[in-house]
mmCIF file of C-alpha atoms in Angstrom:
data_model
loop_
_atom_site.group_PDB
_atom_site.id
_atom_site.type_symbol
_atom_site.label_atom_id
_atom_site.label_comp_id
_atom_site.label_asym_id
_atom_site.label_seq_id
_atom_site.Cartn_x
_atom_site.Cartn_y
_atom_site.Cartn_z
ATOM 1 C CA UNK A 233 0.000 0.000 0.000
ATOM 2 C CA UNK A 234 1.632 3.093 -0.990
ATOM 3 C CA UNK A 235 0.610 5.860 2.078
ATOM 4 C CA UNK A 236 2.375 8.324 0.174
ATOM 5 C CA UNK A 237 2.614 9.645 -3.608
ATOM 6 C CA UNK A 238 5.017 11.961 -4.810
ATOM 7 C CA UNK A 239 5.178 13.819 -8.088
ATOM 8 C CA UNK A 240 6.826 13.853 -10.477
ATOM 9 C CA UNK A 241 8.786 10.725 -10.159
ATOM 10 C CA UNK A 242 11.752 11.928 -12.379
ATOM 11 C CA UNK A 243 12.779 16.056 -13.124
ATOM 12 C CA UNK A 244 15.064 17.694 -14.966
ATOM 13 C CA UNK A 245 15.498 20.869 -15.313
ATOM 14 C CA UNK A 246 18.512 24.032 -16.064
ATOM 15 C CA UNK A 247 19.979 26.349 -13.456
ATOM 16 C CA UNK A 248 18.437 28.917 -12.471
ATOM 17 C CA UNK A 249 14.540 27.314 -13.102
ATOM 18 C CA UNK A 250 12.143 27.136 -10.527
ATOM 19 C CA UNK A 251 10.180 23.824 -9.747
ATOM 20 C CA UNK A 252 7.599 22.197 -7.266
ATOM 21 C CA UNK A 253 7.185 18.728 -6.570
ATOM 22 C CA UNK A 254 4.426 17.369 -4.572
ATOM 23 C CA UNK A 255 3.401 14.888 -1.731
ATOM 24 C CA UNK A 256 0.202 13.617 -1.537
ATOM 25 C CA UNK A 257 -1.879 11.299 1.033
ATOM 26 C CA UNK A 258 -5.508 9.993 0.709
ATOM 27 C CA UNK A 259 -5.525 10.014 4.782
ATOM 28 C CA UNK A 260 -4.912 12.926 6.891
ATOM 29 C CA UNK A 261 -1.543 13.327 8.479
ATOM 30 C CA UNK A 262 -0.269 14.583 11.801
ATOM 31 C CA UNK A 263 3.343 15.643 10.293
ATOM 32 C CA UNK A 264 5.090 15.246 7.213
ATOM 33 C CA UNK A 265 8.697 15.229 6.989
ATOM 34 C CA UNK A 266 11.249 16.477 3.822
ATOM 35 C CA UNK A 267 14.462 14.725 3.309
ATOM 36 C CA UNK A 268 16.818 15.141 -0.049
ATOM 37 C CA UNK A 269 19.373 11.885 -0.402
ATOM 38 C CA UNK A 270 22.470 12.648 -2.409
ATOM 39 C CA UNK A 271 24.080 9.817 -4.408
ATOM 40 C CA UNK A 272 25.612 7.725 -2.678
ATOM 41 C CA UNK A 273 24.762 8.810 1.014
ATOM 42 C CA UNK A 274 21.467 8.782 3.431
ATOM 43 C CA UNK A 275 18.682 10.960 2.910
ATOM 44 C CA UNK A 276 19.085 13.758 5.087
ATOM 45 C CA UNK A 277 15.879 15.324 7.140
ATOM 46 C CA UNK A 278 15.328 18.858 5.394
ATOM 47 C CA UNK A 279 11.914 19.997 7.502
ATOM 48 C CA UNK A 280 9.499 18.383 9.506
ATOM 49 C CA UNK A 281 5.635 20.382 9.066
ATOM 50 C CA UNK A 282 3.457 19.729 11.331
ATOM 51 C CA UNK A 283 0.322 22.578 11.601
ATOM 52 C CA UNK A 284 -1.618 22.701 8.655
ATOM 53 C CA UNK A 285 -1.485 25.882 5.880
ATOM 54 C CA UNK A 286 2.119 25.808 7.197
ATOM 55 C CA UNK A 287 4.412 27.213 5.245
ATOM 56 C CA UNK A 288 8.517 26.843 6.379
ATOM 57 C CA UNK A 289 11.524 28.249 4.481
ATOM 58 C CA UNK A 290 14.792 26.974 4.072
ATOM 59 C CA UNK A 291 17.158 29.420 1.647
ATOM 60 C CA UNK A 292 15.576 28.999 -1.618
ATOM 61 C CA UNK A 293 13.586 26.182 -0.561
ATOM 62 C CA UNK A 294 9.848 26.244 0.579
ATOM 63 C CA UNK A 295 8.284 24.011 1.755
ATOM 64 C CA UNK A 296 4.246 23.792 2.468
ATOM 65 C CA UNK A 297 1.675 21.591 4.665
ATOM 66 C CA UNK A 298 -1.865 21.624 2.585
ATOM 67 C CA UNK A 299 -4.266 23.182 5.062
ATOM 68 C CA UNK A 300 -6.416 19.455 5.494
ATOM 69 C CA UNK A 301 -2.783 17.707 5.693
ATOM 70 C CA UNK A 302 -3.040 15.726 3.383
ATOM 71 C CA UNK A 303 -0.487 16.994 1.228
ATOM 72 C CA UNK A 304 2.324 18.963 1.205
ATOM 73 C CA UNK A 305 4.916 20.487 -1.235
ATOM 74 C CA UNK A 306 8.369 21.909 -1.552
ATOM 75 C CA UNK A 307 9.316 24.600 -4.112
ATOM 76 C CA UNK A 308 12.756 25.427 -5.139
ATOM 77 C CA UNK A 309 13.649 28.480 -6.594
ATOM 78 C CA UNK A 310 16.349 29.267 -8.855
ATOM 79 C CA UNK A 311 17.537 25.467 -8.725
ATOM 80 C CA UNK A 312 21.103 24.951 -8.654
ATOM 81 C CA UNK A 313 23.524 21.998 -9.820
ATOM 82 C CA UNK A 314 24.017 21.369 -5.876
ATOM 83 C CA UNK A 315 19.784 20.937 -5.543
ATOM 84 C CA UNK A 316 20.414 17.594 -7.481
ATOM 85 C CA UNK A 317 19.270 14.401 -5.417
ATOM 86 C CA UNK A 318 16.360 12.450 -4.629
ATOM 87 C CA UNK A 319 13.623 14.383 -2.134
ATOM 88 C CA UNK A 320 11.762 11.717 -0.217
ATOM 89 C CA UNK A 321 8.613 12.601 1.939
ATOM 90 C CA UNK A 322 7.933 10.776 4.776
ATOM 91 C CA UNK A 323 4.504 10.576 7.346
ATOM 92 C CA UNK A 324 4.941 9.241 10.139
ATOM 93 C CA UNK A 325 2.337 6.502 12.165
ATOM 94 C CA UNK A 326 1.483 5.527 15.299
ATOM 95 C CA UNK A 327 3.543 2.473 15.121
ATOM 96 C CA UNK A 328 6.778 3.656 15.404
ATOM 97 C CA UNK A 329 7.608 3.896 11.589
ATOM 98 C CA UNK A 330 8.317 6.176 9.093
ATOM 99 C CA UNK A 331 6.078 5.699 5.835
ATOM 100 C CA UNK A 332 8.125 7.041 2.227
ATOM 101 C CA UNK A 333 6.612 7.667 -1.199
ATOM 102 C CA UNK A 334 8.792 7.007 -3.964
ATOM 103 C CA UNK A 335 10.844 9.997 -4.181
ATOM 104 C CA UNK A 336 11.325 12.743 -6.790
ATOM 105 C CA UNK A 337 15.081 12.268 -8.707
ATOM 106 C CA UNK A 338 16.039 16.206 -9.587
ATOM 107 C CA UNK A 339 18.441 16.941 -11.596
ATOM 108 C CA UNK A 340 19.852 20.589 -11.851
ATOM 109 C CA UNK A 341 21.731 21.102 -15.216
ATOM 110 C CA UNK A 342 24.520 24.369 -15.119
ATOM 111 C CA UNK B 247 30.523 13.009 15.009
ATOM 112 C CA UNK B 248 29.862 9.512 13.406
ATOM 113 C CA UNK B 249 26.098 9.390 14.044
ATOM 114 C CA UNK B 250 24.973 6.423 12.060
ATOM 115 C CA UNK B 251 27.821 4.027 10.873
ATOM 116 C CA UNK B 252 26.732 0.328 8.422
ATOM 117 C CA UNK B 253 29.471 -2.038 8.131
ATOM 118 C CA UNK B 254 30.301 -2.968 5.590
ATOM 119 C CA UNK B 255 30.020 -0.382 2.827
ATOM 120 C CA UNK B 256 29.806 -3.151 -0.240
ATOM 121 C CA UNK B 257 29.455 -6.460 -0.605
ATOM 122 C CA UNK B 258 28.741 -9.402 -2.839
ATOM 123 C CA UNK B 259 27.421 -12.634 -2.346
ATOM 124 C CA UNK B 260 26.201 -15.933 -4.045
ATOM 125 C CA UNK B 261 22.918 -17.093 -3.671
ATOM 126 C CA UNK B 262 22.244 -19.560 -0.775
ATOM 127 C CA UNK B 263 25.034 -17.653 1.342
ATOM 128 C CA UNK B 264 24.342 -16.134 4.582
ATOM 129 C CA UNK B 265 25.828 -12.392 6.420
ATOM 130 C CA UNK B 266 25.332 -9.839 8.667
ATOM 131 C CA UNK B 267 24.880 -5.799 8.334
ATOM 132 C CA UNK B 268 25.623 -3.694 11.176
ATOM 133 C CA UNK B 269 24.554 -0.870 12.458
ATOM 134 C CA UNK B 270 25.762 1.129 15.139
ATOM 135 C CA UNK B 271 24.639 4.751 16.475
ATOM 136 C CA UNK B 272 26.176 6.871 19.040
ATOM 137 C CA UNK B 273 23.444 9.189 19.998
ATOM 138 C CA UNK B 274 21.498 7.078 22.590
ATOM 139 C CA UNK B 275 18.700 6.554 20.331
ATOM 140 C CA UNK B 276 15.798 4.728 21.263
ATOM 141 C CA UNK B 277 14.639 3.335 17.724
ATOM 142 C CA UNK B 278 16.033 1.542 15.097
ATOM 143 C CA UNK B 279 15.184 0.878 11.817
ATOM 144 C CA UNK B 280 16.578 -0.597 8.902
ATOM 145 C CA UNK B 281 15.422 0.437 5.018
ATOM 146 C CA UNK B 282 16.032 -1.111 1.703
ATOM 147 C CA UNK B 283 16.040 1.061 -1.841
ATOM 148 C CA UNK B 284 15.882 -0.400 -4.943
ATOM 149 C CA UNK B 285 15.061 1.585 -7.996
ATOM 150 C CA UNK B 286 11.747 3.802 -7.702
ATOM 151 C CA UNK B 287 11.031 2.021 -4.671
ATOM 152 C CA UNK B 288 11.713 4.703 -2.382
ATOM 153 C CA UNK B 289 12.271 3.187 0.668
ATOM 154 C CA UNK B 290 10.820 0.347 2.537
ATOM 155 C CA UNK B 291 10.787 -0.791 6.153
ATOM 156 C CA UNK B 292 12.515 -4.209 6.720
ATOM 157 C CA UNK B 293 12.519 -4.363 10.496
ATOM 158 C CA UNK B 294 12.681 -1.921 13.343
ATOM 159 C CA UNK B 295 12.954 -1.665 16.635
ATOM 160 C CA UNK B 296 11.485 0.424 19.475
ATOM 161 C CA UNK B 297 14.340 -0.180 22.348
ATOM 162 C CA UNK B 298 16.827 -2.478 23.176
ATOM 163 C CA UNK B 299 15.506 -6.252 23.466
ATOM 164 C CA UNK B 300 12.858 -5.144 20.913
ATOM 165 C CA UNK B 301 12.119 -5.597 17.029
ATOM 166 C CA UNK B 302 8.760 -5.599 14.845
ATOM 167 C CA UNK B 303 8.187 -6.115 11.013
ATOM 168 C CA UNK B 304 8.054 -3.716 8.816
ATOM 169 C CA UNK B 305 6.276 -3.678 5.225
ATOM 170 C CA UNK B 306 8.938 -6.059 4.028
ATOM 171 C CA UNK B 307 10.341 -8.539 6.287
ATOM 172 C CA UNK B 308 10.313 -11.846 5.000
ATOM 173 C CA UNK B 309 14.386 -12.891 3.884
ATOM 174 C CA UNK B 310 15.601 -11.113 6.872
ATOM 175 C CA UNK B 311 16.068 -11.257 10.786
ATOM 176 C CA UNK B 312 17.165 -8.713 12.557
ATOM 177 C CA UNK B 313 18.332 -8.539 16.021
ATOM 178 C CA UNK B 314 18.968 -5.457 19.334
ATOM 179 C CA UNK B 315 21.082 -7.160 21.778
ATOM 180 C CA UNK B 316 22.478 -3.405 22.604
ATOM 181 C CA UNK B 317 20.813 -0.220 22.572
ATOM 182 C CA UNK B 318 23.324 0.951 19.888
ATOM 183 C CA UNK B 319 23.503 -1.712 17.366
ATOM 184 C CA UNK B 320 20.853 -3.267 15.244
ATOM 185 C CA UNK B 321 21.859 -6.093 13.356
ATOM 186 C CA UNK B 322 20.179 -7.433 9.735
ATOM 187 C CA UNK B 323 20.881 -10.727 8.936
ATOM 188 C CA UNK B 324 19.934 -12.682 5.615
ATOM 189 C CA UNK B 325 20.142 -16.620 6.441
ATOM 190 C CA UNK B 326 20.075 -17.812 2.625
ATOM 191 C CA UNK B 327 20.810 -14.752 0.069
ATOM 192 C CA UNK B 328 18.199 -14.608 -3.259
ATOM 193 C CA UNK B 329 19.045 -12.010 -6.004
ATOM 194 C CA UNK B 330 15.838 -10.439 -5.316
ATOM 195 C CA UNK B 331 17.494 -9.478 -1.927
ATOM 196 C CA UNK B 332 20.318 -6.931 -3.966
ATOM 197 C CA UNK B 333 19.987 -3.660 -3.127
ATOM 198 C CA UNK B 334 20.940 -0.755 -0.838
ATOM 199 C CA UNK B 335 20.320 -1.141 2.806
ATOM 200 C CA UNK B 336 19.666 2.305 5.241
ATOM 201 C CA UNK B 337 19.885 1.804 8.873
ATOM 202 C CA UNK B 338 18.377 4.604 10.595
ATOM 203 C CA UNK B 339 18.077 5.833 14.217
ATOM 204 C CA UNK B 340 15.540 8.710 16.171
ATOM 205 C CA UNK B 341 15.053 9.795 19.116
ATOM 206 C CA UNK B 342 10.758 9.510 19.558
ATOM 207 C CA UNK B 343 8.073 7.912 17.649
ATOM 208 C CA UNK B 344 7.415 9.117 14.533
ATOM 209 C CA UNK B 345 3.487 10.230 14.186
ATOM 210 C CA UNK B 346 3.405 11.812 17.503
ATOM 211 C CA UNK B 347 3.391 15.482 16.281
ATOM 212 C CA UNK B 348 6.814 17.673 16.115
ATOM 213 C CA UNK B 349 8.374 14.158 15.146
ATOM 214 C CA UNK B 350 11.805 13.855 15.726
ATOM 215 C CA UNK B 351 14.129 13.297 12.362
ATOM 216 C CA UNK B 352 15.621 9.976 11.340
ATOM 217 C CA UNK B 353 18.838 10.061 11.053
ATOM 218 C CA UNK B 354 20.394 7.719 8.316
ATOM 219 C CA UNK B 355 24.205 5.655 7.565
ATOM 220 C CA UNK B 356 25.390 5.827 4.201
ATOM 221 C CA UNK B 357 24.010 2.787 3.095
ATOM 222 C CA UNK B 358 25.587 -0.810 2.499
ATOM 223 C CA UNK B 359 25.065 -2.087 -1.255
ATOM 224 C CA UNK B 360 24.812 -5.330 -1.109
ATOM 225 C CA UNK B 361 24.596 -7.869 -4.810
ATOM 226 C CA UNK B 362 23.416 -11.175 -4.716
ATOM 227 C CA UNK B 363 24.688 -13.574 -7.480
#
């Protein structure tokens, strides 16, 4: 059962170009959390959102909680070659895990 | 600073053999978790565990045991490799439960890529 869809799965794009990708639940959420995996490492926790409508910036990166929490997004702007990686979402349950969608591969051409 | 650390980094096996992944964390973390990503997959729960002593399934278990035998490791063991069992394997450690609002962040090794002949 995938908890979790993300979109779109692949993205390519030049410097300087601004993008959104999107995470998406059919259940309601009590936090999501952002995490961007370069190759050949761990993903690495970006933000955690937690109220919904909330909206949390990181440099050039925002990143938004829909206001139902059921979906969330991050927006880059002006994407460089170092934004490249995968960007997982992950919801979290009351079992003590960590659900994932799929991941959106970016790639930031100079 | 090591955080997470999976030994070993690489490794490749024949079918039908048997190992052991390691884990170890160094920030008194109470849960453990251990990941596999294959290809578009994203990644999937093996096995976790909530505390020392402890472990529970995750959405993919079956190939795999895992064991906690000390708050800081968690161990992954395959008994009999299959090549459906190659990929990369995240071990992953946190502070609280996920889910319970202002979750605390996993924090991930660098992954052991494992092939299976």
């Amino acid at each position: 059962t995938q908890l979790l869809e993300q979109s779109p799965q692949f993205l390519s794009i030049q410097e300087g170009e601004n993008l959104t990708v999107y995470c998406n639940s059919s259940s309601v959420f009590s936090s999501l959390q952002w995490y961007r995996q370069e190759p050949g490492e761990g993903p690495v926790l970006l933000v955690t959102v937690v109220t919904g409508g909330e909206v949390k910036k990181l440099k050039r990166l925002t990143f938004q909680f829909g206001d139902a929490r059921k979906d969330s997004s991050l927006h880059i702007t002006a994407a460089q070659p170092g934004d490249t990686g995968l960007y997982l979402c992950g919801r979290g349950s009351t079992l003590g895990r960590l659900y994932f969608g799929r991941g959106t591969q970016l790639t930031v051409w100079p | 600073n090591a955080g997470v650390t999976q030994t070993p980094k690489f490794r490749v096996l024949k079918t039908g053999q048997s190992m052991t992944l390691l884990c170890a964390q160094d920030m008194n973390h109470e849960y453990m978790y251990w990941y596999r990503q294959d290809p578009g997959m994203g990644l999937r729960l093996i096995h976790y565990s909530v505390g020392e002593g402890t472990t529970a399934k995750g959405e993919v278990p079956d190939g795999y045991n895992v064991s906690r035998l000390k708050k800081q490791n968690f161990l992954l063991g395959l008994e009999s490799a299959a090549p459906s069992q190659t990929s990369v394997y995240f071990c992953a450690s946190s502070y609280a439960q996920p889910g319970t609002g202002g979750d605390q962040p996993q924090h991930f090794g660098d992954g052991t890529r494992l092939s299976i002949l």
